[in-house]
Amino acid sequence: MTTHMSYADAGVDVSEGARAVDAIKEACAATNRPGVMEGLGGFGCLFDVSHLKSMEQPVLVSGTDGVGTKLALAQRLGRHETVGIDLVAMCADDVVVTGAEPLFFLDYVAVGKLAAESMAQIVGGIAEGCRQAGCALIGGEMAEHPGVMAKDDYDLAGFCVGAVDKPAMLGPDRVCEGDVIVGLPSSGIHSNGYSLVRAALTDKLSDKELCAPQESLGGQSIADALLAPTKIYAGNIVHALAAGVSLHAMAHITGGGITENLNRAMPDHLDAQVALASDGTCPWPVPPIIDLVSDAAGLTPEEALLTFNMGVGMALICAPEDVDQVASAFTAENCCPFVMGEVVPGTGKVTYISK
């Protein structure tokens, strides 16, 4: 005999999905910018790029990424409001390093069991990230995976598209010997290295211990420090470039730390030489949570530079005569820039010197 079974009986609640869409419409609409052609609900997302006709040679720049295992900590503590900001940061700040202005963003959320309230928190964070980056959240997908993911599990992926005029593109081909490397400070660990964070620190602590104020963190809890949203630089950079700030290249410091990201902005015949303190540590401000995790994992300074951002979320490369202009512009953007090194002859690597 055939037993009647609905889609809901199989674990997918279509009505809850509709409620979730209704819950996020306002947040998505708040990110609208010129070019957005319609709201949520279509099969495809529409964005008018006719303004690109003013460019000599418009180039589309795209980026896609996720948040990684930082989500495991957010899920453990039931704190979903800011991981969407992390998602946008990972994508939009990859796009902006070419000098491109992020235009629009799409997200994909996979969940074990859809709950409209939690989804509104997650997507609300994505919308806030889009507002900070200056791009529109024009669409996405929410997918329930019963039997594949645990009820409270979810994963995020994002996709960002920007545009830049090819003659104005930034990159390694513009970098010259003698250029100066300027760092923009991170807001914490951002969204990389959390598998080590969990193994070395959080998996060994109770929820109560994670949420207790820590003197070494200035009274902040470990949970608050680890779940601090990733700083988004795209909006600040777009404003600075539009104001005439001259940059040669940029590097978004993500997984692999300074060592394996700053080299991506170097041509094959030059190195990025970063100046460290005499003991091999970073002379610029490093968020205390990074030091706490590095100590818990027993990392050497070299290992820390290869794992975490070490207080540098974005590195800017400019001519020495433009350093004051760059510093002034990003100070005005509340980014607190600092000089961290220079470009020297080499083979396209990051090298370190102690002073």
XYZ file of C-alpha atoms in Angstrom:
355
model
C 0.000 0.000 0.000
C 1.122 3.570 -0.719
C 1.499 5.810 2.329
C 0.754 9.479 1.787
C 3.737 11.708 2.583
C 3.980 15.461 2.080
C 7.117 17.511 1.457
C 6.832 18.719 5.077
C 6.728 15.105 6.270
C 10.049 14.600 4.442
C 11.546 17.472 6.388
C 11.097 20.472 4.072
C 8.633 23.115 5.273
C 7.662 25.222 2.249
C 5.434 27.501 4.325
C 8.292 28.259 6.720
C 10.420 29.058 3.681
C 7.827 31.581 2.540
C 7.795 33.158 6.004
C 11.581 33.381 5.906
C 11.476 35.189 2.553
C 8.937 37.656 3.925
C 11.167 38.208 6.970
C 14.203 39.203 4.885
C 12.560 41.347 2.185
C 12.884 44.587 4.110
C 16.551 43.953 4.937
C 17.331 43.243 1.285
C 15.436 46.309 0.070
C 17.476 48.493 2.426
C 20.611 47.643 0.418
C 19.219 48.894 -2.912
C 21.469 51.129 -4.980
C 21.279 52.524 -8.530
C 21.108 49.591 -10.924
C 18.788 47.345 -8.928
C 15.833 46.543 -11.189
C 13.497 44.483 -9.011
C 13.127 42.949 -5.577
C 13.202 39.336 -4.461
C 11.017 36.763 -6.133
C 12.211 36.428 -9.721
C 13.984 33.416 -11.194
C 16.967 35.592 -12.006
C 18.303 38.737 -10.359
C 18.452 41.852 -12.537
C 20.972 44.686 -12.337
C 21.206 47.519 -14.870
C 24.838 48.173 -15.821
C 24.170 50.898 -18.393
C 26.201 53.325 -16.255
C 29.296 51.308 -17.178
C 29.092 52.864 -20.651
C 30.885 55.861 -19.209
C 33.948 53.664 -18.655
C 36.580 53.372 -21.364
C 36.859 49.587 -20.958
C 34.556 48.251 -18.247
C 35.651 45.023 -16.572
C 33.446 42.902 -14.302
C 35.197 41.489 -11.243
C 33.617 38.613 -9.299
C 34.381 36.841 -6.052
C 32.874 33.984 -4.074
C 33.641 32.683 -0.599
C 32.209 31.429 2.679
C 32.673 32.052 6.383
C 34.355 28.753 7.248
C 34.278 27.101 10.641
C 33.657 30.371 12.469
C 30.056 29.281 11.882
C 30.553 26.359 14.277
C 31.169 28.785 17.131
C 28.217 30.974 16.116
C 25.965 27.911 16.023
C 27.264 26.626 19.356
C 26.420 29.940 21.053
C 23.253 30.664 19.068
C 24.607 33.982 17.796
C 23.747 34.477 14.144
C 23.474 38.258 13.743
C 26.973 39.056 12.441
C 28.181 36.046 10.435
C 26.500 37.560 7.383
C 28.817 40.568 7.686
C 31.739 38.124 7.622
C 30.353 36.590 4.436
C 30.133 39.897 2.598
C 33.584 40.949 3.786
C 35.200 37.804 2.424
C 33.752 38.428 -1.033
C 33.506 42.206 -1.445
C 37.002 42.865 -0.105
C 38.434 40.367 -2.588
C 36.682 42.234 -5.401
C 37.782 45.711 -4.322
C 41.532 44.931 -4.399
C 41.415 45.383 -8.179
C 40.012 48.864 -7.680
C 36.530 47.633 -8.568
C 33.398 49.014 -6.939
C 31.216 46.160 -5.598
C 27.818 46.385 -7.306
C 25.699 43.477 -6.131
C 25.768 40.408 -3.916
C 23.977 37.050 -3.778
C 23.962 34.550 -0.936
C 23.341 30.839 -0.492
C 22.237 29.492 2.877
C 22.017 25.742 3.456
C 20.240 24.679 6.664
C 19.246 21.454 8.330
C 15.869 22.850 9.400
C 14.611 26.224 8.241
C 13.513 28.693 10.936
C 12.326 32.098 9.744
C 13.611 33.956 12.817
C 17.149 32.580 12.566
C 17.171 33.130 8.822
C 16.162 36.754 9.327
C 19.112 37.205 11.702
C 21.565 35.645 9.259
C 20.338 37.513 6.207
C 20.020 40.700 8.247
C 23.762 40.433 8.841
C 24.365 39.903 5.129
C 22.299 42.997 4.365
C 24.278 45.028 6.909
C 27.492 43.831 5.284
C 26.197 44.893 1.883
C 25.347 48.340 3.235
C 28.886 48.668 4.570
C 30.385 47.515 1.273
C 28.062 49.698 -0.821
C 26.637 46.822 -2.853
C 23.057 45.621 -3.247
C 21.771 42.286 -1.945
C 19.707 41.379 -4.989
C 18.970 37.699 -4.419
C 19.956 34.378 -2.966
C 18.832 30.892 -2.037
C 17.709 29.203 1.169
C 17.887 25.418 1.017
C 16.741 22.904 3.638
C 18.824 19.715 3.790
C 16.993 17.331 6.132
C 18.871 14.089 6.662
C 22.046 15.648 5.302
C 22.654 18.401 7.855
C 21.771 18.404 11.557
C 18.699 20.437 12.471
C 20.612 23.444 13.834
C 23.453 23.370 11.301
C 23.833 25.868 8.483
C 26.464 26.944 5.999
C 26.864 30.170 4.030
C 28.289 31.045 0.642
C 28.353 34.417 -1.074
C 28.952 35.816 -4.545
C 29.867 39.423 -5.315
C 30.213 41.284 -8.625
C 31.932 44.626 -9.081
C 33.154 46.749 -11.960
C 36.288 48.740 -12.755
C 37.565 50.636 -15.782
C 40.503 48.593 -17.118
C 42.897 51.590 -17.364
C 42.307 52.196 -13.640
C 42.744 48.577 -12.509
C 45.150 47.964 -9.651
C 47.473 44.978 -9.437
C 51.031 43.606 -9.369
C 51.891 45.118 -12.750
C 51.703 48.600 -11.190
C 53.937 47.828 -8.209
C 57.427 49.371 -8.273
C 60.622 48.987 -6.254
C 60.533 51.465 -3.385
C 56.744 51.423 -3.026
C 55.444 51.618 0.532
C 53.119 49.065 2.157
C 50.405 50.594 4.330
C 48.286 48.425 6.604
C 44.659 48.907 7.589
C 43.901 47.375 10.996
C 41.726 44.304 11.400
C 38.815 44.062 13.812
C 40.033 40.730 15.157
C 40.633 37.287 13.717
C 38.068 38.011 10.975
C 36.990 34.739 9.290
C 40.122 32.626 8.908
C 41.964 30.228 11.188
C 38.928 29.084 13.171
C 39.716 25.386 12.881
C 42.865 26.151 14.881
C 40.930 28.502 17.186
C 38.497 25.734 18.026
C 41.120 23.008 18.440
C 43.505 25.101 20.539
C 41.037 27.128 22.587
C 37.253 27.045 22.361
C 36.757 23.271 22.285
C 38.503 23.162 25.667
C 36.216 25.754 27.272
C 32.624 25.656 28.467
C 30.053 28.110 27.176
C 30.226 29.880 30.546
C 33.988 30.269 30.226
C 33.652 31.539 26.665
C 31.183 34.217 27.725
C 33.022 35.398 30.847
C 34.841 38.789 30.717
C 38.599 38.441 30.275
C 41.117 40.904 31.686
C 43.548 40.095 28.858
C 40.858 41.146 26.364
C 40.111 44.431 28.094
C 36.988 43.045 29.753
C 35.637 41.516 26.561
C 34.649 37.853 26.545
C 36.375 35.297 24.338
C 33.049 34.703 22.582
C 32.581 38.399 21.793
C 36.149 38.751 20.549
C 35.967 35.655 18.352
C 32.552 36.520 16.902
C 33.418 40.166 16.221
C 32.419 40.724 12.586
C 35.069 41.057 9.923
C 35.939 44.652 9.103
C 34.703 45.552 5.591
C 37.094 47.861 3.744
C 35.369 48.028 0.349
C 33.288 51.115 1.076
C 36.256 53.022 2.529
C 38.463 52.085 -0.431
C 35.856 53.022 -3.045
C 35.414 56.426 -1.378
C 39.175 56.997 -1.235
C 39.739 56.041 -4.879
C 36.841 58.243 -5.984
C 38.477 61.131 -4.105
C 41.655 60.674 -6.133
C 43.828 58.611 -3.781
C 46.606 56.915 -5.758
C 47.254 53.218 -5.079
C 49.231 50.650 -7.051
C 47.870 47.414 -5.570
C 46.144 45.922 -2.547
C 46.086 42.616 -0.685
C 43.164 41.314 1.365
C 44.755 39.490 4.313
C 42.712 36.322 4.776
C 43.609 32.608 5.079
C 47.374 32.158 5.047
C 47.932 35.426 6.876
C 50.281 38.160 5.751
C 52.798 35.644 4.400
C 50.508 34.061 1.827
C 48.387 37.047 0.821
C 50.642 40.075 0.511
C 52.784 38.158 -2.033
C 49.729 38.006 -4.330
C 50.132 41.739 -4.904
C 53.797 41.368 -5.933
C 55.235 40.923 -9.446
C 57.771 38.106 -9.874
C 60.815 40.393 -9.582
C 59.876 42.163 -6.345
C 59.308 41.221 -2.692
C 57.098 42.730 -0.023
C 59.499 43.371 2.873
C 57.629 43.706 6.159
C 59.358 45.369 9.109
C 58.892 43.546 12.438
C 60.052 44.405 15.939
C 63.457 43.135 17.095
C 61.835 40.086 18.724
C 60.019 39.130 15.525
C 56.619 40.349 16.659
C 54.420 42.894 14.887
C 55.132 46.540 15.820
C 51.599 47.665 14.964
C 48.549 46.967 17.197
C 47.556 43.282 17.188
C 44.072 42.477 18.565
C 44.506 40.750 21.948
C 42.361 37.805 20.838
C 44.942 36.952 18.169
C 47.709 36.874 20.777
C 45.500 34.797 23.084
C 44.829 32.153 20.426
C 48.452 32.171 19.207
C 49.640 31.555 22.770
C 47.059 28.810 23.295
C 48.273 27.077 20.133
C 51.941 27.652 20.950
C 52.560 29.352 17.601
C 55.929 30.857 16.804
C 55.853 34.400 15.369
C 56.532 32.931 11.925
C 53.620 30.488 12.268
C 51.294 33.227 13.484
C 52.129 35.391 10.442
C 51.252 32.407 8.243
C 47.953 31.709 10.016
C 46.263 34.903 11.206
C 45.990 38.451 9.852
C 48.039 39.688 12.851
C 46.153 42.962 12.971
C 46.287 43.723 9.234
C 42.996 43.298 7.390
C 44.011 45.015 4.158
C 47.429 46.046 2.820
C 47.709 49.007 0.452
C 50.710 49.569 -1.817
C 51.509 53.054 -3.033
C 54.371 55.238 -4.237
C 56.442 56.778 -1.416
C 55.388 60.278 -2.425
C 51.719 59.273 -1.983
C 51.991 57.846 1.546
C 50.845 61.035 3.268
C 47.838 61.319 0.928
C 46.905 57.673 1.528
C 47.329 58.000 5.294
C 45.227 61.165 5.398
C 42.445 59.700 3.250
C 42.098 56.484 5.244
C 42.392 58.278 8.561
C 39.395 60.306 7.405
C 37.658 56.962 6.703
C 38.341 55.936 10.339
C 40.713 53.174 9.233
C 43.822 54.147 11.290
C 46.475 53.267 8.643
C 50.095 52.465 9.506
C 53.248 51.840 7.455
C 54.320 48.186 7.647
C 57.011 47.781 5.004
C 58.296 48.463 1.525
C 58.777 46.816 -1.861
C 62.311 45.574 -2.608
C 63.972 43.465 -5.321
C 63.146 39.787 -4.981
C 61.151 36.893 -6.391
C 57.519 37.719 -5.602
C 57.543 36.727 -1.939
C 56.883 38.242 1.475
C 60.066 38.673 3.508
C 60.529 39.956 7.042
C 63.210 42.082 8.650
C 63.574 42.861 12.353
C 64.385 46.363 13.506
